[in-house]
PDB file of C-alpha atoms in Angstrom:
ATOM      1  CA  UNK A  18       0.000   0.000   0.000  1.00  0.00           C
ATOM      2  CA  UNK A  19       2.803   2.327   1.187  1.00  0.00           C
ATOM      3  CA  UNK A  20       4.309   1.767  -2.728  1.00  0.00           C
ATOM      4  CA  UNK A  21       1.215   2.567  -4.233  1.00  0.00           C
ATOM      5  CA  UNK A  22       1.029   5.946  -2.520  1.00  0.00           C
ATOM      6  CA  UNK A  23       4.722   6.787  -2.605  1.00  0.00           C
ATOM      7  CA  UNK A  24       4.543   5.964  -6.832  1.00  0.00           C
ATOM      8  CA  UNK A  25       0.908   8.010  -6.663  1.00  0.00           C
ATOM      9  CA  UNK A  26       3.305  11.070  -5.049  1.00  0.00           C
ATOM     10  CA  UNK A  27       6.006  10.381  -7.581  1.00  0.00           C
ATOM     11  CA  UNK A  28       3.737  10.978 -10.650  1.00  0.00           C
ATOM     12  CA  UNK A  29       2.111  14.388  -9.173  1.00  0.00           C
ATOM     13  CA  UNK A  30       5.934  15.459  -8.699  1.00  0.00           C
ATOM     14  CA  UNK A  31       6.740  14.336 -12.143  1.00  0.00           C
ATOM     15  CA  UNK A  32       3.970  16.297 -13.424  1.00  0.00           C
ATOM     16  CA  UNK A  33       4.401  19.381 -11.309  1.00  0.00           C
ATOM     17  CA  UNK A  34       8.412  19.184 -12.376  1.00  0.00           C
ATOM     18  CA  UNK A  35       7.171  19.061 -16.061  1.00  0.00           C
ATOM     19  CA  UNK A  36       4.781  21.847 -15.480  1.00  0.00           C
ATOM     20  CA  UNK A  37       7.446  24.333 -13.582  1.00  0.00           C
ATOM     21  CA  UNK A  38      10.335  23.114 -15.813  1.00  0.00           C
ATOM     22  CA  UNK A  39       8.257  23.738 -19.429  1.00  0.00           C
ATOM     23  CA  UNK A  40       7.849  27.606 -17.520  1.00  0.00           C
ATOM     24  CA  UNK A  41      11.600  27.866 -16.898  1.00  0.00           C
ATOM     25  CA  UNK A  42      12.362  26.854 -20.043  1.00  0.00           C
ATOM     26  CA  UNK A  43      10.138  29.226 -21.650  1.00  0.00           C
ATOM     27  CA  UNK A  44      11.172  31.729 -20.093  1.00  0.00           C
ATOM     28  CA  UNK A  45      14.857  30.830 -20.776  1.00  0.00           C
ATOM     29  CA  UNK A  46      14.927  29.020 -23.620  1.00  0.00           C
ATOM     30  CA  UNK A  47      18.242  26.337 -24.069  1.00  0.00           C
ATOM     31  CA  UNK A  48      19.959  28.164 -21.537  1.00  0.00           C
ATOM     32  CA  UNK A  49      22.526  26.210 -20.271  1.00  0.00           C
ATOM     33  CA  UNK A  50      21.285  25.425 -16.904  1.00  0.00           C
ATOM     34  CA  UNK A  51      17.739  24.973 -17.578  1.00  0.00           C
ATOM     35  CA  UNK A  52      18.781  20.740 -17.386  1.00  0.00           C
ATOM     36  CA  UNK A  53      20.444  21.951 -13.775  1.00  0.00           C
ATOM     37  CA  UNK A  54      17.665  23.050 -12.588  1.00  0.00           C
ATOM     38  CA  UNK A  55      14.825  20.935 -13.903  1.00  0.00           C
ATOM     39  CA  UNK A  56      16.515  17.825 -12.509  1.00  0.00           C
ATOM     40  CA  UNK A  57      16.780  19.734  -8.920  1.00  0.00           C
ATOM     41  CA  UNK A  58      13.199  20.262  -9.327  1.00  0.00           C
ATOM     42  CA  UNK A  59      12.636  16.431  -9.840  1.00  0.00           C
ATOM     43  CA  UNK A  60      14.727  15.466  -7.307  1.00  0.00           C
ATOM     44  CA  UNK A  61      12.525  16.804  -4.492  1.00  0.00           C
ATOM     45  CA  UNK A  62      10.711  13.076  -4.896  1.00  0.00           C
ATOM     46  CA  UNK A  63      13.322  11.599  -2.489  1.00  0.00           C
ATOM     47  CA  UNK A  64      11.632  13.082   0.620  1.00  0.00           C
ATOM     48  CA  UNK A  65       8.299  11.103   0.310  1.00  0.00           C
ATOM     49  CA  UNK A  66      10.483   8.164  -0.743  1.00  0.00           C
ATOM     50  CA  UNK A  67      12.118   7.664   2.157  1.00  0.00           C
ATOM     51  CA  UNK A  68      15.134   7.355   0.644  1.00  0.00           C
ATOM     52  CA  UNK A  69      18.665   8.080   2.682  1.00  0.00           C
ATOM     53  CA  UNK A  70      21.705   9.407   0.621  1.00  0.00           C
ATOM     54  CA  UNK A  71      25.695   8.428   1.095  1.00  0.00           C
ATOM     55  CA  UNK A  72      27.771  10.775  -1.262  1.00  0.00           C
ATOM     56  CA  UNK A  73      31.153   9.107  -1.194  1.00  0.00           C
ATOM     57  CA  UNK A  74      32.511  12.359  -3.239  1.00  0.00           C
ATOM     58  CA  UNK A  75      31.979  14.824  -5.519  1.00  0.00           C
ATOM     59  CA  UNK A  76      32.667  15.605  -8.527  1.00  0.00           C
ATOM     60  CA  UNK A  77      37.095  14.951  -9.248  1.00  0.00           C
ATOM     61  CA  UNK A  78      37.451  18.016 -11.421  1.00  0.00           C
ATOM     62  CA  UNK A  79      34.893  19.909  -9.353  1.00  0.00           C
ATOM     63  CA  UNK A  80      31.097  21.045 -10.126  1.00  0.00           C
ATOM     64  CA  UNK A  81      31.843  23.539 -12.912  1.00  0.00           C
ATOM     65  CA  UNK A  82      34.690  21.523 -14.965  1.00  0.00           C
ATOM     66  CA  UNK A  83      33.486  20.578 -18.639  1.00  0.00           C
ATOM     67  CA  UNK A  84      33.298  16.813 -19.131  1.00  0.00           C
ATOM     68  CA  UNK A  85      31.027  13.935 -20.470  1.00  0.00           C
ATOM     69  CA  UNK A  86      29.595  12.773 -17.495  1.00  0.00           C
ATOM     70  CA  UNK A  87      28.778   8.240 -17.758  1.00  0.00           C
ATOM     71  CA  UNK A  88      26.378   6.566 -15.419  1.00  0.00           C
ATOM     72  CA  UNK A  89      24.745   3.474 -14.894  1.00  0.00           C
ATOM     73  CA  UNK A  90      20.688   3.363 -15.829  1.00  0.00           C
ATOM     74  CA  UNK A  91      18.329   1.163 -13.634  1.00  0.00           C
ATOM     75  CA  UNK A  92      14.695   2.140 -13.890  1.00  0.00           C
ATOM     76  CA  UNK A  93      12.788   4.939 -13.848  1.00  0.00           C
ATOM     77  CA  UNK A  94      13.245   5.898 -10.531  1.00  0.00           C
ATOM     78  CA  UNK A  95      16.543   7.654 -11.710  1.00  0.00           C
ATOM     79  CA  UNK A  96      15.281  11.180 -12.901  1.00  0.00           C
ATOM     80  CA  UNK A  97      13.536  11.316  -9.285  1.00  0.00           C
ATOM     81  CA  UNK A  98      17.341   9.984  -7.671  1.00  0.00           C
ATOM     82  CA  UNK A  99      20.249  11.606  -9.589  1.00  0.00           C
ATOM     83  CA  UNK A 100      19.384  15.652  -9.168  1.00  0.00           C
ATOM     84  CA  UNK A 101      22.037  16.271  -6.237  1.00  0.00           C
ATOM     85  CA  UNK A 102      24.988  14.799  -7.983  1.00  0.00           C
ATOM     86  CA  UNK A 103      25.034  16.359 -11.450  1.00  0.00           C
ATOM     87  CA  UNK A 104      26.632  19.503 -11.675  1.00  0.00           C
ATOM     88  CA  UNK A 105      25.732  22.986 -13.819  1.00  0.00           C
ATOM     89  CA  UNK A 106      25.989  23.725 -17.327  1.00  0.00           C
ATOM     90  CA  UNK A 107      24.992  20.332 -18.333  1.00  0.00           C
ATOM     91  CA  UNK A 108      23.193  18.781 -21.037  1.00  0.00           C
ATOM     92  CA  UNK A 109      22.006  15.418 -21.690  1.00  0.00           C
ATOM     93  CA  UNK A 110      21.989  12.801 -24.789  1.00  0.00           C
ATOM     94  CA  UNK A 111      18.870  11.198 -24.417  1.00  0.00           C
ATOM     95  CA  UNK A 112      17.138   8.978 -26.990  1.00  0.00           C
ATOM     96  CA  UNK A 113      14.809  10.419 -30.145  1.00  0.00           C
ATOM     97  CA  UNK A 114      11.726   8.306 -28.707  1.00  0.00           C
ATOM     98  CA  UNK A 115      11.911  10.597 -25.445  1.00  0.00           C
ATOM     99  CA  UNK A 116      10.694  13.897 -27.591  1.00  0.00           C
ATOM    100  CA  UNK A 117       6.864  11.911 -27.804  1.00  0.00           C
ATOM    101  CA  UNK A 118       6.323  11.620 -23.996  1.00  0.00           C
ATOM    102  CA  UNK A 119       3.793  14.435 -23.076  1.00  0.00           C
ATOM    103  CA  UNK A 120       5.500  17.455 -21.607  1.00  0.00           C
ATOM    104  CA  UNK A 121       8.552  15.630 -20.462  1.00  0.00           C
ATOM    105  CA  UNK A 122       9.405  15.515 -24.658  1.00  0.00           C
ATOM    106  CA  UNK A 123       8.522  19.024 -24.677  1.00  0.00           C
ATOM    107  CA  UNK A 124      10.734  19.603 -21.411  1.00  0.00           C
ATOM    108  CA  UNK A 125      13.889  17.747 -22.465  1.00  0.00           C
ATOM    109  CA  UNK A 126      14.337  19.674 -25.718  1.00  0.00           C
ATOM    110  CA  UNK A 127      13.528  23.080 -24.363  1.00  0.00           C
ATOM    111  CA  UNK A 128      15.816  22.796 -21.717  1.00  0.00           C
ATOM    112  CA  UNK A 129      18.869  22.467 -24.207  1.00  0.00           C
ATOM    113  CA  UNK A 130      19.807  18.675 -24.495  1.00  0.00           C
ATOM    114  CA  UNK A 131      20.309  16.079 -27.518  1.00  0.00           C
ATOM    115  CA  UNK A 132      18.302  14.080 -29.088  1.00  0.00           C
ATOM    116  CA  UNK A 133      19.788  10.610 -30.945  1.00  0.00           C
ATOM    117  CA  UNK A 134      18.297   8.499 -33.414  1.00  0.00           C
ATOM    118  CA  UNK A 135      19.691   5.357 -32.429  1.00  0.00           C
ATOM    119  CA  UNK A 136      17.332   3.666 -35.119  1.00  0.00           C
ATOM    120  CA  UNK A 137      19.156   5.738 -37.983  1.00  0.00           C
ATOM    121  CA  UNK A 138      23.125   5.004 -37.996  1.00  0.00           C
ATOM    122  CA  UNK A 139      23.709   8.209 -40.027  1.00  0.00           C
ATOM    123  CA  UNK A 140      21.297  10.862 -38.340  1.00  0.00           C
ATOM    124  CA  UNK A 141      22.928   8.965 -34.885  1.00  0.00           C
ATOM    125  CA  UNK A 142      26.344   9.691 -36.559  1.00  0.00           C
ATOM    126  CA  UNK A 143      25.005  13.465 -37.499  1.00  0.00           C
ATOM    127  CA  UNK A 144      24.096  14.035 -33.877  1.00  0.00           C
ATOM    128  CA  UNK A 145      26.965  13.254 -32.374  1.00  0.00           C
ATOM    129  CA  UNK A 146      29.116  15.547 -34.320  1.00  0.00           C
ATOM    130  CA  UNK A 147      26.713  18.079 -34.072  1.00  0.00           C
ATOM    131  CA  UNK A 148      26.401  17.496 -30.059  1.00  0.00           C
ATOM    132  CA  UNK A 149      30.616  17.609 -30.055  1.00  0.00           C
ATOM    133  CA  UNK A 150      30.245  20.875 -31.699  1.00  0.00           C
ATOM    134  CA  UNK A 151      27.775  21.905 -29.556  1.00  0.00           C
ATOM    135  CA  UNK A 152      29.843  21.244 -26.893  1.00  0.00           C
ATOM    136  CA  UNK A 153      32.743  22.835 -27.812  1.00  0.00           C
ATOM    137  CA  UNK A 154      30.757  26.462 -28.528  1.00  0.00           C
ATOM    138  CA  UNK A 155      28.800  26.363 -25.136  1.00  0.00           C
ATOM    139  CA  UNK A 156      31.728  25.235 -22.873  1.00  0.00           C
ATOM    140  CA  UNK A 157      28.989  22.693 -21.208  1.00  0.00           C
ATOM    141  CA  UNK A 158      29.268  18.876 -20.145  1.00  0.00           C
ATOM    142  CA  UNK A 159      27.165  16.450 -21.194  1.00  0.00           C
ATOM    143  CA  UNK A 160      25.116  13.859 -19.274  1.00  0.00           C
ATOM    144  CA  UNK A 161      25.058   9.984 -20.619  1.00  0.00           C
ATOM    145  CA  UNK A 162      23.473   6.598 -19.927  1.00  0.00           C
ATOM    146  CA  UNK A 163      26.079   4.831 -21.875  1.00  0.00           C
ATOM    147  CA  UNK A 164      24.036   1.376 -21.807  1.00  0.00           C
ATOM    148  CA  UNK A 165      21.479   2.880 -23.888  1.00  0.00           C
ATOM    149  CA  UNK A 166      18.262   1.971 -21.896  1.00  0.00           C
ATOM    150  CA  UNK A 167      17.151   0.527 -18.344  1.00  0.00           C
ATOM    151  CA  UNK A 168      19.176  -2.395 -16.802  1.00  0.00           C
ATOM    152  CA  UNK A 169      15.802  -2.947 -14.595  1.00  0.00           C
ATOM    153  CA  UNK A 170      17.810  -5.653 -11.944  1.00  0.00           C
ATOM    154  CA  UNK A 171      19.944  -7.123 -14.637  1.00  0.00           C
ATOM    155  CA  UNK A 172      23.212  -5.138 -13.374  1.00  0.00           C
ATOM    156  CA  UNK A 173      25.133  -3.122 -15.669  1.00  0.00           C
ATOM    157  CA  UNK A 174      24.597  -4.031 -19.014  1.00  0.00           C
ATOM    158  CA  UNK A 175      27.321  -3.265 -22.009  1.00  0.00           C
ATOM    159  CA  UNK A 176      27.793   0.304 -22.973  1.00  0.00           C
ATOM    160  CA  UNK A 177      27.160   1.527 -26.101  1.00  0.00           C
ATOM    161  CA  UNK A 178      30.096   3.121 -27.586  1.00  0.00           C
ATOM    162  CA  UNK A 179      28.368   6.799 -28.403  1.00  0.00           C
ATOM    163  CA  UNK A 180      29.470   8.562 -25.537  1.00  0.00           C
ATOM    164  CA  UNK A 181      32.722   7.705 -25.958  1.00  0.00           C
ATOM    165  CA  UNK A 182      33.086   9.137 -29.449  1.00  0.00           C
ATOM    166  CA  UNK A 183      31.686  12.007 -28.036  1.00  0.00           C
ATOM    167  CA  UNK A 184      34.108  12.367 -25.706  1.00  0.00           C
ATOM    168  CA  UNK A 185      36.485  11.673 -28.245  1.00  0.00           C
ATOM    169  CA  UNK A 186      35.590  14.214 -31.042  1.00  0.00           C
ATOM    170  CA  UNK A 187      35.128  16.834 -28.172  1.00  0.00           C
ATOM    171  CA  UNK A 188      38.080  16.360 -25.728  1.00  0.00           C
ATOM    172  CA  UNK A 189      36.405  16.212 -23.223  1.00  0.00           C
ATOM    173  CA  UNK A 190      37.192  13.752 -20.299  1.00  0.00           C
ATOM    174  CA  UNK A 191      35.097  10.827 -19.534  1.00  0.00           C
ATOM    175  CA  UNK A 192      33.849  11.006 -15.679  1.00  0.00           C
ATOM    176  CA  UNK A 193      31.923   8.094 -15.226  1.00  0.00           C
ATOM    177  CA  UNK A 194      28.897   8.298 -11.975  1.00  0.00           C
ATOM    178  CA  UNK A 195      27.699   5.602 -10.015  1.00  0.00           C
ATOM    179  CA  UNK A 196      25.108   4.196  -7.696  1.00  0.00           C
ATOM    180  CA  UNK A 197      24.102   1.524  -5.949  1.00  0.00           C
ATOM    181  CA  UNK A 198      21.707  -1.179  -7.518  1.00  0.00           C
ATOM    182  CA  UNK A 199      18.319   0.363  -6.497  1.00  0.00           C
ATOM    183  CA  UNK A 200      16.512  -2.980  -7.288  1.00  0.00           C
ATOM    184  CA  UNK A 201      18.772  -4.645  -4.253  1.00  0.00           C
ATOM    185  CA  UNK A 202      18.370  -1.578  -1.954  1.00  0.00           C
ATOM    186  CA  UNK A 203      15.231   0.199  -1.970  1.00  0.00           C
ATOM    187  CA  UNK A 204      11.389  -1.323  -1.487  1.00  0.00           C
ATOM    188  CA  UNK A 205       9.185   1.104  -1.240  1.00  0.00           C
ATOM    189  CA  UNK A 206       6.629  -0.451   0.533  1.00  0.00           C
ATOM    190  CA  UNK A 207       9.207   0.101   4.015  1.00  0.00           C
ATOM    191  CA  UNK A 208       8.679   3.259   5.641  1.00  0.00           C
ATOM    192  CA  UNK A 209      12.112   3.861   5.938  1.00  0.00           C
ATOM    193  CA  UNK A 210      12.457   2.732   1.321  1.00  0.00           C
ATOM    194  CA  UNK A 211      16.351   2.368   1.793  1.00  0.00           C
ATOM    195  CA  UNK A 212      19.426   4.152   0.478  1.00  0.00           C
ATOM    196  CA  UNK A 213      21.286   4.946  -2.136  1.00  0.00           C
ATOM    197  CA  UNK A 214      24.939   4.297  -2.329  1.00  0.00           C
ATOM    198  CA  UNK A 215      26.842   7.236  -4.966  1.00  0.00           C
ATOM    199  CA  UNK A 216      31.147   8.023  -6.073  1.00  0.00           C
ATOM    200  CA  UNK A 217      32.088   9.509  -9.187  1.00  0.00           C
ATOM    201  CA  UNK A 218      35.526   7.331 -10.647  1.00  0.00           C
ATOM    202  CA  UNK A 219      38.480   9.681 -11.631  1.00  0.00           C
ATOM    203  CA  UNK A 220      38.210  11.011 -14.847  1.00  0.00           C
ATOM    204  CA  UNK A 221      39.148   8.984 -17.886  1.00  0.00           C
ATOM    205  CA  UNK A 222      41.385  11.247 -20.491  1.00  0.00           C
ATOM    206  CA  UNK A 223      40.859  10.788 -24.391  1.00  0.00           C
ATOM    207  CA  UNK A 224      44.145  12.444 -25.220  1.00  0.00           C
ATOM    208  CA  UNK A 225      45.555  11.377 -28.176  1.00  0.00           C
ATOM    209  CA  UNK A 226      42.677   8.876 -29.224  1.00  0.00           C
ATOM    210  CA  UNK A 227      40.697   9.125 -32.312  1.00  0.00           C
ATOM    211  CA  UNK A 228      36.855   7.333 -32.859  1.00  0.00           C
ATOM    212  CA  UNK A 229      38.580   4.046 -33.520  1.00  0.00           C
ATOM    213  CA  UNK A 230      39.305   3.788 -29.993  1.00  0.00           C
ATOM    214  CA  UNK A 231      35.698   4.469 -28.670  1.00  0.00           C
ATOM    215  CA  UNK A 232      34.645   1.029 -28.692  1.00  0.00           C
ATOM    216  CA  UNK A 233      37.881  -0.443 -26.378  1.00  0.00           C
ATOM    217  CA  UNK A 234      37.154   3.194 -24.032  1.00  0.00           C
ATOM    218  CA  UNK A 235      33.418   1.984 -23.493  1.00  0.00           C
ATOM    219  CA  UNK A 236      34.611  -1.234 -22.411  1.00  0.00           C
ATOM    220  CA  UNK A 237      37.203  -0.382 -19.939  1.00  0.00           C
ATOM    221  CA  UNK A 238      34.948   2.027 -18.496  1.00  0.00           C
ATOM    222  CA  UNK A 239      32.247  -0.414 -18.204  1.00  0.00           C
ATOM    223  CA  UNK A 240      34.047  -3.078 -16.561  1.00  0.00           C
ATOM    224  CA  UNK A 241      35.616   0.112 -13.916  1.00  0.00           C
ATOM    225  CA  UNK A 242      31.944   0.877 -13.278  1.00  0.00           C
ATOM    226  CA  UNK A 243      30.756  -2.459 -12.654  1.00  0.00           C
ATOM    227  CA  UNK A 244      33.346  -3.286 -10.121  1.00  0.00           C
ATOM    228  CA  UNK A 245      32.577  -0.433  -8.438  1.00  0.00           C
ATOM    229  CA  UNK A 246      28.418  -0.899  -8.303  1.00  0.00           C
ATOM    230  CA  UNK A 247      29.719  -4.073  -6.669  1.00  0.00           C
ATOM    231  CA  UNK A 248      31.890  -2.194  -4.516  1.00  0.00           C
ATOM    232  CA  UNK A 249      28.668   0.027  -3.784  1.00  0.00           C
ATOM    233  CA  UNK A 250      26.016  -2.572  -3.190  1.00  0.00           C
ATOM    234  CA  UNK A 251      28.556  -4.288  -0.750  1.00  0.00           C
ATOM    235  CA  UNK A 252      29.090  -0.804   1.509  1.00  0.00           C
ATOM    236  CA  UNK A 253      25.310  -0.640   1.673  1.00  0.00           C
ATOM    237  CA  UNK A 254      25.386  -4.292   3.138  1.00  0.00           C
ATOM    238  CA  UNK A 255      27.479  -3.770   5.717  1.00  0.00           C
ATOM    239  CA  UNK A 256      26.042  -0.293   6.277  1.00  0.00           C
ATOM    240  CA  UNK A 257      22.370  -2.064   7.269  1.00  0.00           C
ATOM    241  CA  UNK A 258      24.605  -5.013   9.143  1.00  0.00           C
TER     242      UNK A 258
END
């Protein structure tokens, strides 16, 4: 019962964030912390979730460094979980399917991020050099699920190889973001949900690589992250032991 009213509260915050975050937006139209903001706004959910945070660290290169920013995707409790870890002038690269959801669609491309075509090798192609340009002439990091959709308990699934030639064409560093399996630690029929387990890794340089090298950078990153969702999940353990 206690789910049922906690994913009831969830949807009127979704739709509230939508609603105040389609107003910001209009008012400031791509600006480059309009993404900043609107997940802030979304991330007020984790009070009626009952949901405790451990922040292992921040951010290596600090909250305002440019970077493509990697992290694991579980379900869709994420846009309601990740707000207090992402830092300013960010955009994300989130899939072309996203734009037909009702006012989140309208949200995600008003508030300045990308849109890929994952269906359509060339426009995918297109919109990654166009989101490296983009990049380079705002000064902003970008925000990536690098595994392309929801793991949904399956743990952390191969990464596609996008972000990385981002990164590359860009160069940018590679910060990859973590947290804990949410599947393993959080039921939200307990009053008390659980918690949520987060470190950024130290930043991953692209010097001197080329888009060859993207798909051999996905996979060392992805094997770094999955040891250290392990690493995560085990803390949180010994942390309710």
């Amino acid at each position: 019962m206690l789910a049922v009213l906690r994913i009831g509260a969830l949807s009127v915050i979704f739709i509230l964030g939508c609603l105040l975050g389609l107003l910001l937006c209009l008012i400031r139209p791509f600006h480059r912390d309009n993404s900043y903001w609107c997940a802030r706004l979304f991330a007020f959910s984790h009070y009626p979730l009952g949901i405790r945070w451990h922040m292992n660290n921040e951010p290596p290169l600090g909250y305002d460094a440019q970077a493509v920013y990697v992290c694991n995707h579980q379900d869709s409790l994420d846009m309601f979980l990740y707000g207090p870890m992402l830092p300013r002038n960010l955009a994300f690269l989130g899939k072309h399917s996203l734009m037909y959801i009702p006012l989140f669609g309208q949200l995600f491309w008003l508030a300045g991020n990308v849109f890929i075509n994952r269906g359509d090798k060339r426009k995918a192609y297109e919109a990654l050099s166009e989101a490296a340009a983009t990049v380079r002439r705002k000064g902003c990091s970008v925000f990536i699920f690098p595994e392309g959709t929801r793991s949904r308990g399956q743990g952390l699934l191969p990464f596609k190889h996008g972000a990385f030639t981002l990164a590359i064409e860009a160069g940018l560093p590679v910060i990859p973001l973590v947290f804990s399996s949410t599947h393993l630690n959080i039921d939200l029929n307990r009053l008390h949900a659980g918690d949520i387990c987060v470190e950024y890794l130290p930043p991953v340089s692209v010097e001197g690589l080329n888009r060859k090298d993207a798909r051999r950078l996905a996979a060392e990153v992805q094997l770094a992250m999955a040891q250290k969702l392990d690493e995560l999940d085990q803390q949180l353990t010994e942390v309710r032991d």
